[in-house]
Amino acid sequence: MKRMTMSTGLALISAIFASALAAPALAAPARSSGDFEEVHAYWSNGQLPATFHLAITMTVDGDTVSYRGVNSTDKDHPHLATWSGVTDGKRTAFDGGYFDHMALMKTGPDEFMIEKYRNGDLVVGEFWRYDAAGDEWVRHGVVARAAADGTSKSYIEVFKRKK
């Protein structure tokens, strides 16, 4: 039977310790993940519907960000939007109706830039930031060319965690 040397034993203990530290980070999405509801919104074009309501699910897991939004402003016809991608900044194909490509980039801790393209043109740019103190997501965005009427707008939306 082979005996373990001191350096082999230390290497084994170090590997086990490193694995134990990494496991929680790999096992669960970030604290910013969860279900959130819009509590404040501003649109620069003044056309924010009085009944505007958007509930979102954000999942940040390693280098992947996923979004699911249900816009129930029109309660009879809610609109569902989903996207997911790696935060590597590369433009990838996206089947999202109005958009056909998107790029996601991590710009800081709990901060992301999302670019949405149509026919090669950047049509929406968004900056998402998770505020741990308020347990909320804040989205700042610009629509370069709105789908319906060809105008543009900027917007700010705040989403608080659902309790």
XYZ file of C-alpha atoms in Angstrom:
163
model
C 0.000 0.000 0.000
C 1.350 3.418 -0.940
C 1.815 5.992 1.755
C 0.622 9.525 1.225
C 3.395 12.090 1.373
C 2.978 15.377 3.191
C 2.837 17.369 -0.068
C 0.324 14.950 -1.623
C -1.823 15.169 1.494
C -1.719 18.962 1.495
C -2.592 19.055 -2.202
C -5.550 16.729 -1.596
C -6.794 18.782 1.361
C -6.402 22.002 -0.673
C -8.385 20.526 -3.566
C -11.182 19.369 -1.255
C -11.298 22.776 0.464
C -11.387 24.634 -2.878
C -14.191 22.365 -4.117
C -16.193 22.967 -0.957
C -15.848 26.727 -1.355
C -16.808 26.657 -5.030
C -19.794 24.327 -4.617
C -22.220 26.873 -3.102
C -21.427 29.360 -5.874
C -22.050 26.735 -8.537
C -25.093 25.219 -6.871
C -27.370 28.237 -6.609
C -28.243 31.270 -8.724
C -27.130 34.685 -7.479
C -29.016 36.551 -4.742
C -30.360 38.844 -7.470
C -32.395 35.967 -8.925
C -36.112 35.716 -8.239
C -39.541 37.160 -8.945
C -39.953 40.936 -9.083
C -42.787 43.356 -9.776
C -42.721 46.836 -11.312
C -43.146 49.560 -8.667
C -42.064 52.612 -10.674
C -41.818 53.422 -14.363
C -41.048 56.489 -16.464
C -41.207 56.770 -20.252
C -39.780 59.892 -21.911
C -42.468 59.993 -24.597
C -45.232 60.442 -21.997
C -47.103 57.383 -23.264
C -46.769 55.151 -20.190
C -50.206 53.532 -19.785
C -51.894 54.349 -16.471
C -52.500 50.616 -15.997
C -48.888 49.614 -16.786
C -47.954 46.418 -14.952
C -44.922 44.207 -15.538
C -43.856 41.204 -13.447
C -40.443 39.688 -14.131
C -38.363 36.694 -13.185
C -34.617 37.306 -13.342
C -32.096 34.503 -13.021
C -28.376 35.191 -12.816
C -26.426 31.944 -12.757
C -22.703 32.209 -13.379
C -22.222 33.927 -16.731
C -25.834 33.393 -17.859
C -28.706 35.850 -17.401
C -32.315 34.818 -18.056
C -35.417 37.000 -18.137
C -39.117 36.227 -18.186
C -41.525 39.160 -18.235
C -45.305 39.192 -18.178
C -46.763 42.549 -19.191
C -50.370 42.477 -18.008
C -51.172 46.118 -18.800
C -53.938 44.699 -21.008
C -55.309 42.081 -18.617
C -57.240 40.341 -21.413
C -54.126 39.981 -23.577
C -50.978 39.727 -21.420
C -47.685 39.760 -23.313
C -44.937 37.261 -22.431
C -41.292 37.971 -23.251
C -38.364 35.673 -22.493
C -34.671 35.709 -23.245
C -31.534 34.085 -21.935
C -27.892 34.367 -22.837
C -24.267 34.262 -21.866
C -22.742 37.596 -20.813
C -19.868 37.404 -23.289
C -20.873 40.429 -25.402
C -21.285 38.342 -28.544
C -24.306 38.937 -30.750
C -26.432 35.787 -30.961
C -29.604 34.849 -32.824
C -32.747 35.473 -30.828
C -36.330 34.534 -31.646
C -38.140 37.254 -29.760
C -40.624 38.633 -32.244
C -39.466 42.194 -32.883
C -35.786 41.391 -32.214
C -33.708 38.848 -34.124
C -30.341 39.129 -32.325
C -29.127 40.210 -28.915
C -25.909 40.659 -26.960
C -25.472 40.519 -23.184
C -22.496 41.970 -21.328
C -21.602 42.117 -17.659
C -20.539 45.715 -16.943
C -19.948 45.411 -13.182
C -21.048 43.474 -10.120
C -24.809 42.926 -10.530
C -24.838 45.144 -13.664
C -25.566 44.106 -17.229
C -25.951 45.723 -20.650
C -28.454 44.169 -23.046
C -28.472 45.082 -26.739
C -31.398 44.025 -28.938
C -31.062 44.064 -32.723
C -33.399 43.861 -35.696
C -32.135 43.365 -39.247
C -28.617 44.276 -38.092
C -29.669 47.544 -36.412
C -29.439 48.144 -32.681
C -33.024 49.044 -31.741
C -33.010 48.724 -27.932
C -30.222 49.238 -25.424
C -30.795 48.459 -21.751
C -28.733 48.734 -18.600
C -29.875 46.450 -15.785
C -28.603 46.896 -12.210
C -29.500 44.870 -9.149
C -29.565 46.954 -5.954
C -29.067 44.571 -3.024
C -29.914 47.230 -0.414
C -33.357 47.768 -1.937
C -33.664 44.168 -3.189
C -34.698 45.516 -6.572
C -33.737 45.576 -10.232
C -33.483 48.916 -12.043
C -33.674 49.005 -15.836
C -32.626 52.055 -17.864
C -33.205 51.779 -21.570
C -33.492 53.493 -24.916
C -35.709 52.362 -27.763
C -34.045 53.714 -30.890
C -37.002 52.875 -33.089
C -40.236 51.689 -31.485
C -41.935 48.705 -33.114
C -45.376 50.249 -33.488
C -44.858 53.837 -34.614
C -41.180 54.299 -35.467
C -40.545 56.832 -32.678
C -37.955 56.556 -29.943
C -38.058 56.814 -26.149
C -35.977 56.316 -23.051
C -37.289 54.635 -19.936
C -36.559 53.773 -16.327
C -38.318 50.916 -14.553
C -37.881 49.659 -10.989
C -38.809 46.108 -9.956
C -39.092 45.097 -6.270
C -38.856 41.477 -5.153
C -42.257 39.851 -4.672
C -42.811 38.885 -1.044
